[in-house]
Amino acid sequence: MSLRGFLRISPHLRQFRCMRSVPTNIRHNARLLSATSALRSDMAIPSDDDKSQFPGSKSTFTEKLEFLQPDLYDGIPVYRVMDRNGDVIVPSQDPGLDQETIVKMYKTMTLLNTVDKILYESQRQGRISFYMTNYGEEGTHIGSAAALDARDIVFGQYREAGVLLWRGFRLDEAMNQCYGNVKDLGKGKQMPVHYGSKDLNFYTISSPLATQMPHASGAAYAIKRAGLDICVICYFGEGAASEGDAHAAFNFAATLDAPVIFFCRNNGYAISTPTKEQYRGDGIAIRGPAYGITTIRVDGNDVFAVYNVVKAARRLAVEESKPVLIEAMTYRVGHHSTSDDSSAYRSVDEVRYWDKEDHPIGRLRRYMINKDYWDEDKEKTWMQESRRNVLEEFAKAETLKKPSPTEMMTDVLDSLSPNLERQLEKMKKHVEEYKEHYPVSNFEEMKD
């Protein structure tokens, strides 16, 4: 507060009313002395040996001129439960999940893998316009989803399809969305893989990076204000953490004590940009303490470690109304999307290592075999069954028509504005006049 501001509100000003007849310079000095005395009485002046009282930091004094160096420590450790062979390292860290849950985890991870293979190939054949696979990151999806309450709200980026599958998103819903047909919940208005489900508390995905992050902080604050016993989880990649929206989201969540879990999938590449060019610090987790956010780093290829971390983070978020930052270290085995060719910026040997030696599905499979939960016969039967189920829904979705072109004007306003009504009529008239130039048979008829 400025001295002028202090003088405006100081109770000592009452005595100045009787000093109007005193010369100006004396009155000024008297005011200054009175204000200074008041400040001293209202605020303790620390001695040189005290902890610093600056309101913007938490620190002690030092007489040593020394800059903080970013490379003087070994980095934040990566929490894990299983080693690469699927063996639990410390028994007390085993989450103790029952066989049914573990088998469901494995089946959902492999089902997602099958969906990816079929839809990726369908895009290459020109049957859908775009696709993004989840290869190598299945453990981050299923481990986190299994630890959440079904009521918790999810803000995804675009590589979290496994979270939806765990929550009950059906294969036909996924296929219909990618084809943008009449049964698509979004009425064909989104790119493929931009899923959303109100019933499953999963906000519709938006293409621009990190826009979901401030939304997540705001939703979590609203939950806090409403007194609900749920939280928000927000997924994003390490590349998205370079966006300004990430800073805003972290800062708002921390200062408002919003119950949100920020889940970063650090998969090594932001499209073609490797982490060594994306940032200079120790990943994304190092940023958490700077914002005042409880933080942990986890092995994203260890589904049990992810489960444990998210379960503990949820407890902090819900019971203590605290934001939590989780950095899941993983690897994107597939291309960024069907618009990307990752062979241009990384080696085949690098990809092969993560696909064969340190893959979340392989690690969980080895654990299940060691526990006698799984064997080769079950593997073969399930793979055939899951592929058959995916292909059946794929075939159904492909035969359905696209929504009527009139749908493009709806769902933004409660009712069409006069301007939109004019545009709609012009569009209908244009298509009718030149219908031989448009694939009108692929769409439902125009609606009145």
Coordinates of C-alpha atoms in Angstrom, one line a residue:
M1 CA 0.0 0.0 0.0
S2 CA 1.3 3.5 -0.8
L3 CA 1.8 6.0 1.9
R4 CA -0.9 8.2 0.3
G5 CA -3.3 5.2 0.4
F6 CA -2.4 4.6 4.0
L7 CA -3.0 8.2 5.0
R8 CA -6.4 8.1 3.5
I9 CA -7.5 5.3 5.9
S10 CA -5.3 5.9 8.9
P11 CA -7.1 6.7 12.2
H12 CA -4.3 9.0 12.9
L13 CA -5.7 11.5 10.4
R14 CA -8.3 12.6 12.9
Q15 CA -5.7 14.6 14.8
F16 CA -4.7 16.5 11.6
R17 CA -8.0 18.4 11.7
C18 CA -6.7 20.6 14.5
M19 CA -3.4 21.4 12.7
R20 CA -4.8 23.4 9.8
S21 CA -3.4 26.7 11.3
V22 CA 0.1 25.2 11.6
P23 CA 2.5 26.1 8.7
T24 CA 2.4 23.7 5.8
N25 CA 5.9 22.2 6.2
I26 CA 5.3 21.5 9.8
R27 CA 1.9 19.9 9.1
H28 CA 3.6 17.7 6.3
N29 CA 6.3 16.5 8.7
A30 CA 3.8 15.8 11.4
R31 CA 1.7 13.7 9.0
L32 CA 4.7 11.7 7.8
L33 CA 5.9 11.1 11.4
S34 CA 2.4 10.0 12.5
A35 CA 2.0 7.7 9.4
T36 CA 5.4 6.1 10.0
S37 CA 4.6 5.5 13.7
A38 CA 1.3 3.9 12.7
L39 CA 3.0 1.7 10.1
R40 CA 5.5 0.5 12.7
S41 CA 2.8 -0.3 15.1
D42 CA 0.7 -2.2 12.5
M43 CA 3.6 -4.2 10.9
A44 CA 6.5 -5.8 12.7
I45 CA 9.8 -4.9 11.2
P46 CA 11.9 -8.1 11.0
S47 CA 15.5 -8.2 12.2
D48 CA 18.3 -9.4 9.9
D49 CA 18.1 -12.8 11.5
D50 CA 14.4 -13.3 10.9
K51 CA 12.8 -15.3 8.1
S52 CA 12.0 -13.0 5.2
Q53 CA 8.6 -11.4 5.5
F54 CA 8.1 -10.6 1.8
P55 CA 4.5 -11.5 0.9
G56 CA 5.5 -13.0 -2.5
S57 CA 7.8 -15.8 -1.4
K58 CA 8.6 -18.4 1.3
S59 CA 12.2 -18.2 2.1
T60 CA 15.0 -17.3 4.5
F61 CA 17.7 -14.7 4.0
T62 CA 21.2 -15.6 2.8
E63 CA 24.4 -13.6 2.4
K64 CA 25.7 -15.9 -0.3
L65 CA 25.2 -14.7 -3.9
E66 CA 24.3 -17.9 -5.7
F67 CA 22.0 -18.6 -8.7
L68 CA 19.8 -21.6 -8.8
Q69 CA 21.1 -24.0 -11.4
P70 CA 18.7 -26.4 -13.3
D71 CA 21.2 -29.3 -13.6
L72 CA 22.4 -29.7 -10.0
Y73 CA 20.0 -32.5 -9.0
D74 CA 19.1 -35.9 -10.3
G75 CA 15.5 -35.0 -11.2
I76 CA 12.1 -36.0 -9.8
P77 CA 11.9 -39.8 -9.3
V78 CA 9.4 -42.0 -11.3
Y79 CA 7.1 -43.9 -9.1
R80 CA 6.4 -47.5 -10.2
V81 CA 4.9 -50.7 -8.9
M82 CA 6.0 -53.3 -11.4
D83 CA 9.3 -53.8 -13.2
R84 CA 9.4 -54.4 -17.0
N85 CA 8.8 -58.1 -16.4
G86 CA 5.5 -57.5 -14.7
D87 CA 6.9 -58.4 -11.2
V88 CA 5.7 -56.3 -8.3
I89 CA 8.8 -54.8 -6.7
V90 CA 7.5 -53.9 -3.2
P91 CA 4.5 -56.0 -2.2
S92 CA 3.0 -53.2 -0.1
Q93 CA 2.6 -51.1 -3.3
D94 CA 0.4 -53.8 -5.1
P95 CA -3.0 -52.2 -5.3
G96 CA -4.6 -55.5 -4.4
L97 CA -7.1 -55.4 -7.3
D98 CA -9.2 -58.6 -7.8
Q99 CA -8.8 -60.8 -10.8
E100 CA -11.9 -59.6 -12.5
T101 CA -10.8 -56.0 -12.4
I102 CA -7.3 -56.8 -13.7
V103 CA -8.7 -58.9 -16.5
K104 CA -11.0 -56.0 -17.4
M105 CA -8.1 -53.7 -17.5
Y106 CA -6.2 -55.9 -19.9
K107 CA -9.2 -56.5 -22.1
T108 CA -10.0 -52.8 -22.3
M109 CA -6.3 -52.0 -23.2
T110 CA -6.2 -54.6 -25.9
L111 CA -9.6 -53.7 -27.2
L112 CA -8.5 -50.1 -27.6
N113 CA -5.4 -51.4 -29.5
T114 CA -7.7 -53.4 -31.8
V115 CA -9.9 -50.4 -32.4
D116 CA -6.8 -48.3 -33.3
K117 CA -5.5 -50.8 -35.8
I118 CA -8.9 -51.1 -37.7
L119 CA -9.7 -47.4 -37.7
Y120 CA -6.1 -46.4 -38.6
E121 CA -6.3 -48.7 -41.6
S122 CA -9.7 -47.4 -42.6
Q123 CA -8.3 -43.9 -42.8
R124 CA -5.5 -45.1 -45.0
Q125 CA -8.1 -46.6 -47.2
G126 CA -10.0 -43.3 -47.4
R127 CA -13.0 -44.5 -45.5
I128 CA -12.7 -41.9 -42.7
S129 CA -10.9 -38.6 -42.9
F130 CA -8.6 -38.6 -39.9
Y131 CA -7.5 -40.8 -36.9
M132 CA -5.2 -40.8 -33.9
T133 CA -3.9 -44.0 -32.4
N134 CA -3.2 -44.6 -28.7
Y135 CA -0.4 -47.2 -29.1
G136 CA 1.9 -47.3 -26.1
E137 CA -0.2 -45.1 -23.9
E138 CA -3.0 -47.5 -23.0
G139 CA -1.7 -47.8 -19.4
T140 CA -2.2 -44.1 -18.7
H141 CA -5.8 -44.4 -19.9
I142 CA -7.0 -47.5 -18.0
G143 CA -4.9 -47.0 -14.9
S144 CA -6.3 -43.5 -14.3
A145 CA -9.9 -44.3 -15.4
A146 CA -10.1 -47.3 -13.0
A147 CA -9.1 -45.1 -10.1
L148 CA -11.8 -42.5 -10.7
D149 CA -15.4 -42.3 -9.6
A150 CA -17.8 -42.6 -12.5
R151 CA -19.2 -39.2 -11.4
D152 CA -15.9 -37.4 -11.8
I153 CA -15.7 -35.0 -14.7
V154 CA -13.2 -35.7 -17.5
F155 CA -11.6 -33.1 -19.8
G156 CA -9.6 -34.9 -22.4
Q157 CA -7.2 -33.8 -25.1
Y158 CA -7.5 -36.2 -28.0
R159 CA -5.7 -39.4 -27.0
E160 CA -7.8 -40.7 -24.1
A161 CA -10.2 -43.0 -25.9
G162 CA -9.4 -45.7 -23.3
V163 CA -10.9 -43.6 -20.5
L164 CA -14.2 -43.6 -22.4
L165 CA -14.1 -47.3 -23.1
W166 CA -13.5 -48.0 -19.4
R167 CA -16.5 -45.9 -18.5
G168 CA -18.8 -47.8 -20.9
F169 CA -18.5 -46.0 -24.2
R170 CA -19.7 -48.5 -26.7
L171 CA -17.9 -49.6 -29.8
D172 CA -20.8 -48.4 -32.0
E173 CA -20.6 -45.0 -30.4
A174 CA -16.9 -44.7 -31.2
M175 CA -17.4 -45.9 -34.8
N176 CA -20.4 -43.6 -35.4
Q177 CA -18.4 -40.6 -34.2
C178 CA -15.4 -41.4 -36.4
Y179 CA -17.8 -41.8 -39.4
G180 CA -19.9 -38.8 -38.4
N181 CA -23.1 -40.6 -39.3
V182 CA -26.7 -40.1 -38.2
K183 CA -26.1 -41.9 -35.0
D184 CA -23.1 -39.8 -34.0
L185 CA -23.8 -38.1 -30.7
G186 CA -22.2 -34.9 -32.2
K187 CA -24.3 -35.1 -35.4
G188 CA -21.2 -35.2 -37.6
K189 CA -20.0 -31.8 -36.5
Q190 CA -16.6 -32.9 -35.1
M191 CA -13.5 -34.4 -36.5
P192 CA -13.0 -38.1 -35.9
V193 CA -11.7 -39.1 -32.4
H194 CA -13.2 -35.9 -30.9
Y195 CA -15.4 -37.9 -28.6
G196 CA -17.8 -36.7 -25.9
S197 CA -20.4 -38.2 -23.7
K198 CA -22.7 -36.3 -21.3
D199 CA -23.9 -39.6 -19.8
L200 CA -20.3 -40.6 -19.0
N201 CA -19.2 -37.1 -17.8
F202 CA -16.7 -36.7 -20.5
Y203 CA -16.6 -33.2 -22.1
T204 CA -16.4 -33.2 -25.9
I205 CA -12.8 -32.9 -27.1
S206 CA -11.6 -29.7 -28.8
S207 CA -8.9 -29.6 -31.4
P208 CA -6.8 -26.6 -30.2
L209 CA -4.2 -27.6 -27.6
A210 CA -4.7 -26.9 -23.9
T211 CA -8.1 -25.1 -24.2
Q212 CA -9.6 -27.8 -21.9
M213 CA -7.2 -26.9 -19.1
P214 CA -8.7 -23.6 -17.9
H215 CA -12.1 -25.1 -18.4
A216 CA -11.1 -27.9 -16.1
S217 CA -9.9 -25.5 -13.4
G218 CA -13.2 -23.5 -13.7
A219 CA -15.3 -26.7 -13.5
A220 CA -13.4 -27.9 -10.4
Y221 CA -13.9 -24.5 -8.7
A222 CA -17.7 -24.8 -9.5
I223 CA -17.7 -28.2 -7.9
K224 CA -16.0 -26.9 -4.8
R225 CA -18.5 -24.1 -4.6
A226 CA -21.4 -26.6 -4.9
G227 CA -19.9 -28.8 -2.2
L228 CA -19.9 -31.9 -4.3
D229 CA -17.7 -34.9 -3.3
I230 CA -16.3 -35.4 -6.8
C231 CA -13.3 -34.0 -8.7
V232 CA -12.2 -33.1 -12.2
I233 CA -9.4 -34.8 -14.2
C234 CA -7.8 -33.0 -17.1
Y235 CA -5.6 -34.9 -19.5
F236 CA -3.0 -33.1 -21.7
G237 CA 0.4 -33.8 -23.3
E238 CA 3.8 -32.3 -22.5
G239 CA 3.5 -30.2 -25.7
A240 CA 0.2 -28.7 -24.5
A241 CA 2.0 -27.6 -21.3
S242 CA 3.9 -25.0 -23.4
E243 CA 0.6 -23.2 -24.1
G244 CA -0.4 -20.1 -22.1
D245 CA -3.6 -21.8 -21.2
A246 CA -1.6 -24.4 -19.1
H247 CA -0.2 -21.6 -17.0
A248 CA -3.6 -20.0 -16.5
A249 CA -5.1 -23.4 -15.5
F250 CA -2.3 -24.2 -13.0
N251 CA -2.4 -20.8 -11.4
F252 CA -6.2 -20.6 -11.1
A253 CA -6.4 -24.1 -9.7
A254 CA -3.7 -23.5 -7.1
T255 CA -4.9 -20.1 -5.9
L256 CA -8.6 -21.2 -5.8
D257 CA -7.8 -24.6 -4.2
A258 CA -9.8 -26.3 -7.0
P259 CA -10.3 -30.1 -6.8
V260 CA -8.7 -30.9 -10.1
I261 CA -6.2 -33.6 -11.2
F262 CA -3.9 -32.4 -14.0
F263 CA -2.8 -35.6 -15.8
C264 CA 0.1 -35.0 -18.2
R265 CA 0.9 -37.7 -20.7
N266 CA 4.6 -37.1 -21.4
N267 CA 5.0 -39.4 -24.4
G268 CA 8.3 -38.0 -25.7
Y269 CA 7.1 -36.0 -28.7
A270 CA 4.8 -33.1 -29.3
I271 CA 4.0 -34.2 -32.9
S272 CA 7.5 -34.1 -34.3
T273 CA 9.1 -32.0 -31.5
P274 CA 11.1 -34.1 -29.1
T275 CA 11.1 -33.2 -25.4
K276 CA 14.7 -31.9 -25.6
E277 CA 13.4 -29.1 -27.8
Q278 CA 10.1 -28.7 -26.0
Y279 CA 11.6 -27.7 -22.6
R280 CA 14.9 -27.4 -20.8
G281 CA 13.7 -28.2 -17.2
D282 CA 13.0 -31.6 -15.6
G283 CA 9.9 -32.3 -17.5
I284 CA 6.4 -31.0 -16.5
A285 CA 6.3 -32.2 -12.9
I286 CA 9.0 -29.7 -11.8
R287 CA 6.5 -26.9 -12.6
G288 CA 3.9 -28.1 -10.0
P289 CA 5.7 -26.9 -6.9
A290 CA 6.4 -23.6 -8.5
Y291 CA 2.6 -23.1 -8.8
G292 CA 2.0 -24.5 -5.3
I293 CA 0.5 -27.7 -6.6
T294 CA 1.1 -31.1 -5.0
T295 CA 3.0 -33.1 -7.7
I296 CA 4.1 -36.7 -8.5
R297 CA 5.8 -38.4 -11.5
V298 CA 4.7 -41.9 -12.4
D299 CA 5.7 -44.7 -14.8
G300 CA 2.8 -44.4 -17.3
N301 CA 3.6 -47.9 -18.7
D302 CA 2.8 -49.4 -15.3
V303 CA -1.0 -49.6 -15.1
F304 CA -0.9 -50.4 -11.3
A305 CA 1.4 -47.4 -10.6
V306 CA -0.9 -45.1 -12.5
Y307 CA -3.9 -46.5 -10.6
N308 CA -2.3 -46.0 -7.2
V309 CA -1.2 -42.4 -8.0
V310 CA -4.6 -41.3 -9.4
K311 CA -6.5 -42.9 -6.5
A312 CA -4.3 -41.0 -4.0
A313 CA -4.6 -37.8 -6.1
R314 CA -8.3 -38.1 -6.1
R315 CA -8.4 -38.4 -2.3
L316 CA -6.4 -35.2 -2.0
A317 CA -8.6 -33.4 -4.5
V318 CA -11.9 -34.5 -3.0
E319 CA -11.1 -34.6 0.7
E320 CA -8.7 -31.6 0.9
S321 CA -9.8 -29.6 -2.1
K322 CA -6.4 -29.5 -3.6
P323 CA -5.2 -29.5 -7.2
V324 CA -2.7 -32.3 -8.1
L325 CA -0.3 -32.5 -11.0
I326 CA 0.6 -36.0 -12.3
E327 CA 3.3 -36.5 -14.9
A328 CA 2.9 -39.9 -16.5
M329 CA 6.1 -40.9 -18.3
T330 CA 5.3 -43.0 -21.4
Y331 CA 6.0 -43.3 -25.1
R332 CA 3.9 -42.7 -28.2
V333 CA 4.6 -45.8 -30.3
G334 CA 2.4 -44.7 -33.2
H335 CA 2.5 -41.7 -35.4
H336 CA 1.1 -38.5 -33.9
S337 CA -1.9 -38.9 -36.3
T338 CA -2.7 -40.0 -39.8
S339 CA -1.3 -36.7 -40.9
D340 CA 2.1 -37.5 -39.5
D341 CA 5.0 -39.8 -40.5
S342 CA 7.2 -40.2 -37.4
S343 CA 9.9 -42.0 -39.4
A344 CA 11.1 -38.6 -40.5
Y345 CA 12.2 -37.6 -37.0
R346 CA 12.8 -40.8 -35.0
S347 CA 14.5 -44.2 -35.7
V348 CA 12.8 -47.5 -36.2
D349 CA 15.0 -49.0 -33.4
E350 CA 13.8 -46.5 -30.9
V351 CA 10.1 -47.3 -31.6
R352 CA 10.8 -51.0 -31.6
Y353 CA 12.3 -50.9 -28.2
W354 CA 9.2 -49.3 -26.6
D355 CA 6.9 -51.5 -28.5
K356 CA 8.6 -54.8 -27.7
E357 CA 10.5 -54.2 -24.4
D358 CA 8.6 -51.7 -22.4
H359 CA 4.9 -51.7 -23.5
P360 CA 2.1 -51.3 -20.9
I361 CA 0.1 -54.2 -22.4
G362 CA 3.0 -56.6 -22.4
R363 CA 3.9 -55.7 -18.8
L364 CA 0.4 -56.4 -17.6
R365 CA 0.1 -59.6 -19.6
R366 CA 3.3 -60.9 -18.0
Y367 CA 1.9 -60.1 -14.5
M368 CA -1.4 -61.9 -15.3
I369 CA 0.4 -65.0 -16.7
N370 CA 2.5 -65.1 -13.5
K371 CA -0.7 -65.0 -11.5
D372 CA -2.4 -67.7 -13.6
Y373 CA -5.0 -65.2 -14.7
W374 CA -4.2 -65.5 -18.4
D375 CA -2.7 -67.9 -20.9
E376 CA -2.2 -68.3 -24.6
D377 CA -5.6 -69.9 -25.2
K378 CA -7.4 -67.0 -23.5
E379 CA -5.3 -64.6 -25.4
K380 CA -6.1 -66.1 -28.8
T381 CA -9.9 -66.4 -27.9
W382 CA -10.1 -62.8 -26.7
M383 CA -8.2 -61.3 -29.6
Q384 CA -10.5 -63.1 -32.1
E385 CA -13.6 -62.0 -30.2
S386 CA -12.6 -58.4 -29.8
R387 CA -11.6 -58.1 -33.5
R388 CA -14.9 -59.6 -34.6
N389 CA -16.8 -57.2 -32.4
V390 CA -15.0 -54.2 -33.7
L391 CA -15.4 -55.2 -37.3
E392 CA -19.1 -55.7 -36.8
E393 CA -19.7 -52.2 -35.4
F394 CA -17.3 -50.8 -38.0
A395 CA -19.4 -52.3 -40.8
K396 CA -22.7 -51.0 -39.4
A397 CA -21.3 -47.5 -38.9
E398 CA -20.0 -47.4 -42.4
T399 CA -23.4 -48.1 -44.0
L400 CA -25.3 -45.4 -42.2
K401 CA -26.0 -42.1 -43.9
K402 CA -24.6 -38.7 -42.8
P403 CA -26.9 -36.3 -41.0
S404 CA -29.0 -33.9 -43.0
P405 CA -27.1 -30.9 -44.2
T406 CA -29.6 -28.7 -42.3
E407 CA -28.1 -30.0 -39.1
M408 CA -25.1 -27.8 -39.7
M409 CA -27.1 -24.7 -38.6
T410 CA -28.4 -26.2 -35.3
D411 CA -27.3 -26.6 -31.7
V412 CA -25.4 -23.3 -31.4
L413 CA -28.4 -21.1 -30.7
D414 CA -31.6 -22.2 -29.0
S415 CA -33.5 -21.3 -32.2
L416 CA -32.3 -20.2 -35.5
S417 CA -31.7 -16.5 -35.9
P418 CA -33.1 -14.7 -39.0
N419 CA -29.6 -14.6 -40.5
L420 CA -29.2 -18.4 -40.1
E421 CA -32.6 -19.0 -41.5
R422 CA -31.7 -17.1 -44.6
Q423 CA -28.5 -19.0 -45.0
L424 CA -30.3 -22.3 -44.5
E425 CA -32.8 -21.5 -47.3
K426 CA -30.0 -20.4 -49.6
M427 CA -28.1 -23.6 -48.9
K428 CA -31.2 -25.8 -49.6
K429 CA -31.9 -24.0 -52.8
H430 CA -28.3 -24.2 -54.0
V431 CA -28.1 -28.0 -53.3
E432 CA -31.4 -28.6 -55.0
E433 CA -30.3 -26.7 -58.1
Y434 CA -26.9 -28.3 -58.3
K435 CA -27.5 -31.7 -56.7
E436 CA -25.8 -33.6 -59.5
H437 CA -22.5 -32.1 -58.1
Y438 CA -23.0 -33.3 -54.5
P439 CA -23.2 -36.8 -53.0
V440 CA -26.7 -36.1 -51.7
S441 CA -27.6 -39.8 -51.6
N442 CA -25.0 -40.2 -48.7
F443 CA -27.0 -37.8 -46.5
E444 CA -30.4 -37.8 -44.9
E445 CA -32.9 -35.6 -46.7
M446 CA -33.1 -31.9 -46.0
K447 CA -35.3 -31.0 -43.1
D448 CA -38.0 -28.3 -43.3

